[in-house]
Amino acid sequence: MRPANDLLKVNQVRAPRFPFPHVAINKWLAPLRLAARKIQIYRTIRYSEYEIEVKRLRAIHCAVLNEISCSRTIPQTILDVGFGNGVFTQAVSAAFPHSDITAIDTSIPKLSSSENITFIKGSVEQLPFASGSFDLVITVLSLHHWQEKDKGISEIYRVLKKGGRLIIGDPLLEDWMSNRILGLLMQVLDGGTFTDKKRVSGYLNTAGFEDISIRLIPHTMKSLYLITAKK
């Protein structure tokens, strides 16, 4: 059984040598062999060790909350897209008790709307809100589940007020080619479709967003990013 820090070594592994005589073919296949090696390491990690890594994902919640707090003014209307179990939505509610929060997801667990949170069922590709309804839209660990990411981002742009902000926290693949196989594995495990920084930046630009920033979140697995943009 490999030690718990094996996952930290995933991005440090070297691609195994391949017996192809042709240098060009060998070079072309190297990213795929490296991704396959990463999958082998992931498969050796025990569930308890994986659980440790899951705890690191919680750092994404702190990163998004900190980003909201950095705003010059407290957002009065907040939309949380893809709230999941509602835990992060409730954390936002506790941090900003005077904000009016609407949380939307394709399925609603047994959650009751609180004083400043309204849970509704819906899709990011067809948001049931009037244009210019929100000061802030947040989405945490949800982007990779969207069927039409470009359409979802365009819808978010529509419902944001002028000068409104979008904050996304989600895994992104750094290099599409070298992480293709790893991305497919993550898709099987998490049920989503992962994308890369270049495509997300393209979606945001096409929708009309400005001041786009995509940066790695510290103290997390090396694929978690904080994405911010302004209408």
CSV table of C-alpha atoms in Angstrom, one decimal:
chain,number,residue,atom,x,y,z
A,1,MET,CA,0.0,0.0,0.0
A,2,ARG,CA,1.4,3.4,-1.0
A,3,PRO,CA,1.8,6.1,1.6
A,4,ALA,CA,-0.8,9.0,1.9
A,5,ASN,CA,1.4,11.5,0.2
A,6,ASP,CA,1.4,9.5,-3.1
A,7,LEU,CA,-1.3,11.8,-4.5
A,8,LEU,CA,1.1,14.8,-4.0
A,9,LYS,CA,3.5,13.1,-6.3
A,10,VAL,CA,1.1,12.7,-9.2
A,11,ASN,CA,2.4,15.7,-11.0
A,12,GLN,CA,6.1,14.7,-10.3
A,13,VAL,CA,6.0,11.3,-12.0
A,14,ARG,CA,8.0,10.6,-15.1
A,15,ALA,CA,6.6,9.0,-18.2
A,16,PRO,CA,7.8,5.4,-18.5
A,17,ARG,CA,10.1,4.7,-21.5
A,18,PHE,CA,8.4,3.3,-24.6
A,19,PRO,CA,10.1,1.0,-27.0
A,20,PHE,CA,9.0,2.8,-30.2
A,21,PRO,CA,12.1,3.3,-32.4
A,22,HIS,CA,10.8,6.4,-34.0
A,23,VAL,CA,11.6,9.5,-31.9
A,24,ALA,CA,8.7,11.6,-33.2
A,25,ILE,CA,6.1,8.9,-32.4
A,26,ASN,CA,7.7,8.4,-29.0
A,27,LYS,CA,7.5,12.1,-28.2
A,28,TRP,CA,3.9,12.4,-29.4
A,29,LEU,CA,2.8,9.5,-27.1
A,30,ALA,CA,4.7,10.8,-24.0
A,31,PRO,CA,1.8,12.9,-22.6
A,32,LEU,CA,-0.6,9.9,-22.9
A,33,ARG,CA,1.9,7.6,-21.1
A,34,LEU,CA,2.3,10.2,-18.4
A,35,ALA,CA,-1.4,10.5,-17.9
A,36,ALA,CA,-1.7,6.7,-17.7
A,37,ARG,CA,1.0,6.6,-15.0
A,38,LYS,CA,-1.0,9.2,-13.0
A,39,ILE,CA,-4.1,7.0,-13.1
A,40,GLN,CA,-2.0,4.1,-11.8
A,41,ILE,CA,-1.0,6.2,-8.8
A,42,TYR,CA,-4.6,7.4,-8.1
A,43,ARG,CA,-5.8,3.8,-8.1
A,44,THR,CA,-3.3,2.8,-5.4
A,45,ILE,CA,-4.6,5.4,-2.9
A,46,ARG,CA,-6.8,4.0,-0.1
A,47,TYR,CA,-10.2,5.5,0.6
A,48,SER,CA,-9.0,7.0,3.9
A,49,GLU,CA,-6.1,8.7,2.0
A,50,TYR,CA,-8.5,10.0,-0.6
A,51,GLU,CA,-10.7,11.4,2.2
A,52,ILE,CA,-7.7,13.5,3.4
A,53,GLU,CA,-7.5,15.0,-0.1
A,54,VAL,CA,-11.3,15.7,-0.1
A,55,LYS,CA,-10.8,17.8,3.0
A,56,ARG,CA,-8.3,19.9,1.0
A,57,LEU,CA,-11.1,20.7,-1.4
A,58,ARG,CA,-12.8,22.6,1.4
A,59,ALA,CA,-10.1,25.2,0.9
A,60,ILE,CA,-12.0,26.2,-2.2
A,61,HIS,CA,-14.9,27.4,0.0
A,62,CYS,CA,-12.6,29.6,2.0
A,63,ALA,CA,-11.1,31.0,-1.3
A,64,VAL,CA,-14.5,32.0,-2.6
A,65,LEU,CA,-15.7,33.5,0.7
A,66,ASN,CA,-12.5,35.5,0.9
A,67,GLU,CA,-13.0,36.7,-2.7
A,68,ILE,CA,-16.5,37.9,-1.9
A,69,SER,CA,-15.2,39.7,1.2
A,70,CYS,CA,-12.7,41.6,-1.0
A,71,SER,CA,-15.6,43.4,-2.7
A,72,ARG,CA,-15.8,47.1,-2.1
A,73,THR,CA,-19.4,46.7,-1.3
A,74,ILE,CA,-21.4,43.8,0.2
A,75,PRO,CA,-23.5,42.2,-2.6
A,76,GLN,CA,-27.2,42.7,-1.9
A,77,THR,CA,-28.4,39.9,-4.2
A,78,ILE,CA,-26.4,36.7,-4.6
A,79,LEU,CA,-27.1,33.7,-6.9
A,80,ASP,CA,-25.5,30.4,-6.0
A,81,VAL,CA,-25.5,28.1,-9.1
A,82,GLY,CA,-25.3,24.3,-8.4
A,83,PHE,CA,-25.5,24.4,-4.6
A,84,GLY,CA,-25.4,20.6,-4.2
A,85,ASN,CA,-26.0,19.7,-0.6
A,86,GLY,CA,-26.4,23.4,0.4
A,87,VAL,CA,-23.5,23.5,2.9
A,88,PHE,CA,-21.6,26.2,1.1
A,89,THR,CA,-24.8,28.2,0.5
A,90,GLN,CA,-25.4,28.2,4.2
A,91,ALA,CA,-21.9,29.3,4.9
A,92,VAL,CA,-22.4,32.3,2.6
A,93,SER,CA,-25.6,33.1,4.4
A,94,ALA,CA,-23.8,33.1,7.7
A,95,ALA,CA,-21.1,35.3,6.4
A,96,PHE,CA,-23.4,37.7,4.7
A,97,PRO,CA,-26.7,37.6,6.7
A,98,HIS,CA,-28.1,40.8,5.1
A,99,SER,CA,-27.7,39.6,1.5
A,100,ASP,CA,-30.6,38.1,-0.3
A,101,ILE,CA,-29.4,34.7,-1.6
A,102,THR,CA,-31.0,32.5,-4.3
A,103,ALA,CA,-29.6,29.0,-4.8
A,104,ILE,CA,-30.4,27.0,-7.8
A,105,ASP,CA,-29.7,23.3,-8.7
A,106,THR,CA,-31.1,20.7,-11.0
A,107,SER,CA,-32.2,18.7,-8.0
A,108,ILE,CA,-33.2,19.9,-4.6
A,109,PRO,CA,-32.3,17.9,-1.4
A,110,LYS,CA,-34.5,18.2,1.7
A,111,LEU,CA,-33.5,21.8,2.4
A,112,SER,CA,-35.8,24.5,3.8
A,113,SER,CA,-35.5,28.1,2.6
A,114,SER,CA,-34.2,30.2,5.5
A,115,GLU,CA,-34.6,33.9,6.3
A,116,ASN,CA,-32.2,35.0,3.5
A,117,ILE,CA,-31.9,31.9,1.3
A,118,THR,CA,-34.4,30.7,-1.3
A,119,PHE,CA,-33.7,27.2,-2.8
A,120,ILE,CA,-35.2,26.6,-6.2
A,121,LYS,CA,-34.9,23.9,-8.9
A,122,GLY,CA,-33.5,24.9,-12.3
A,123,SER,CA,-30.7,24.7,-14.9
A,124,VAL,CA,-27.9,27.1,-15.4
A,125,GLU,CA,-28.5,26.9,-19.2
A,126,GLN,CA,-32.0,28.4,-18.7
A,127,LEU,CA,-31.9,30.6,-15.6
A,128,PRO,CA,-35.5,31.5,-14.5
A,129,PHE,CA,-34.6,35.1,-13.7
A,130,ALA,CA,-34.9,38.5,-15.3
A,131,SER,CA,-31.8,40.1,-16.8
A,132,GLY,CA,-29.8,42.2,-14.4
A,133,SER,CA,-31.2,40.5,-11.3
A,134,PHE,CA,-28.0,39.8,-9.2
A,135,ASP,CA,-25.0,41.7,-7.9
A,136,LEU,CA,-23.0,38.5,-7.6
A,137,VAL,CA,-23.1,34.9,-9.0
A,138,ILE,CA,-21.1,32.2,-7.4
A,139,THR,CA,-20.6,28.6,-8.4
A,140,VAL,CA,-18.5,26.1,-6.5
A,141,LEU,CA,-17.6,22.6,-7.8
A,142,SER,CA,-20.4,22.8,-10.3
A,143,LEU,CA,-19.0,24.0,-13.6
A,144,HIS,CA,-17.7,20.6,-14.6
A,145,HIS,CA,-21.3,19.2,-14.3
A,146,TRP,CA,-22.7,21.7,-16.8
A,147,GLN,CA,-23.8,20.1,-20.1
A,148,GLU,CA,-23.3,23.4,-22.0
A,149,LYS,CA,-20.7,25.4,-20.2
A,150,ASP,CA,-20.7,28.3,-22.8
A,151,LYS,CA,-24.4,28.7,-22.6
A,152,GLY,CA,-24.4,28.6,-18.8
A,153,ILE,CA,-21.8,31.3,-18.6
A,154,SER,CA,-23.8,33.4,-21.1
A,155,GLU,CA,-26.9,33.0,-19.0
A,156,ILE,CA,-25.0,34.1,-15.9
A,157,TYR,CA,-23.8,37.2,-17.7
A,158,ARG,CA,-27.4,38.0,-18.6
A,159,VAL,CA,-28.7,37.8,-15.0
A,160,LEU,CA,-25.9,39.8,-13.6
A,161,LYS,CA,-26.3,43.5,-13.0
A,162,LYS,CA,-23.9,45.9,-14.8
A,163,GLY,CA,-20.7,45.8,-12.8
A,164,GLY,CA,-21.8,42.5,-11.2
A,165,ARG,CA,-19.2,39.8,-10.5
A,166,LEU,CA,-18.9,36.1,-11.2
A,167,ILE,CA,-16.8,33.8,-8.9
A,168,ILE,CA,-16.2,30.2,-9.9
A,169,GLY,CA,-14.3,27.6,-7.9
A,170,ASP,CA,-13.7,24.4,-9.9
A,171,PRO,CA,-11.1,21.9,-11.1
A,172,LEU,CA,-9.5,22.8,-14.4
A,173,LEU,CA,-7.1,20.7,-16.5
A,174,GLU,CA,-3.8,22.6,-17.0
A,175,ASP,CA,-2.9,20.9,-20.3
A,176,TRP,CA,-5.7,19.3,-22.3
A,177,MET,CA,-3.5,16.8,-24.2
A,178,SER,CA,-1.3,15.6,-21.3
A,179,ASN,CA,-4.4,15.3,-18.9
A,180,ARG,CA,-6.9,13.9,-21.3
A,181,ILE,CA,-6.8,10.4,-19.9
A,182,LEU,CA,-6.8,11.7,-16.3
A,183,GLY,CA,-9.7,13.9,-17.2
A,184,LEU,CA,-11.7,10.9,-18.4
A,185,LEU,CA,-11.0,9.1,-15.1
A,186,MET,CA,-12.2,12.1,-13.1
A,187,GLN,CA,-15.3,12.2,-15.2
A,188,VAL,CA,-16.1,8.6,-14.3
A,189,LEU,CA,-15.4,9.2,-10.6
A,190,ASP,CA,-17.3,12.5,-10.3
A,191,GLY,CA,-19.8,12.4,-13.2
A,192,GLY,CA,-18.6,15.6,-14.8
A,193,THR,CA,-16.8,16.8,-17.9
A,194,PHE,CA,-13.6,18.7,-17.0
A,195,THR,CA,-12.3,21.5,-19.2
A,196,ASP,CA,-9.1,23.6,-19.3
A,197,LYS,CA,-8.2,27.3,-18.6
A,198,LYS,CA,-8.1,28.3,-22.2
A,199,ARG,CA,-11.6,27.1,-22.9
A,200,VAL,CA,-13.1,28.7,-19.8
A,201,SER,CA,-11.3,32.0,-20.6
A,202,GLY,CA,-12.8,31.8,-24.1
A,203,TYR,CA,-16.3,31.2,-22.8
A,204,LEU,CA,-16.0,34.2,-20.5
A,205,ASN,CA,-14.7,36.5,-23.2
A,206,THR,CA,-17.4,35.4,-25.7
A,207,ALA,CA,-20.1,36.1,-23.1
A,208,GLY,CA,-18.8,39.6,-22.6
A,209,PHE,CA,-17.0,39.4,-19.3
A,210,GLU,CA,-14.1,41.7,-18.4
A,211,ASP,CA,-11.3,41.6,-15.8
A,212,ILE,CA,-11.0,37.8,-16.1
A,213,SER,CA,-8.7,36.1,-13.6
A,214,ILE,CA,-7.9,32.4,-13.4
A,215,ARG,CA,-5.5,31.4,-10.6
A,216,LEU,CA,-4.6,28.3,-8.7
A,217,ILE,CA,-6.0,28.0,-5.1
A,218,PRO,CA,-3.2,27.3,-2.6
A,219,HIS,CA,-3.2,24.2,-0.4
A,220,THR,CA,-5.5,22.2,-2.7
A,221,MET,CA,-4.9,19.5,-5.3
A,222,LYS,CA,-3.1,21.2,-8.2
A,223,SER,CA,-6.1,21.4,-10.4
A,224,LEU,CA,-8.4,23.6,-8.3
A,225,TYR,CA,-8.8,27.1,-9.6
A,226,LEU,CA,-10.5,30.4,-8.6
A,227,ILE,CA,-12.0,32.1,-11.6
A,228,THR,CA,-13.3,35.7,-11.3
A,229,ALA,CA,-14.8,38.0,-13.9
A,230,LYS,CA,-16.9,41.2,-14.1
A,231,LYS,CA,-19.8,42.3,-16.2
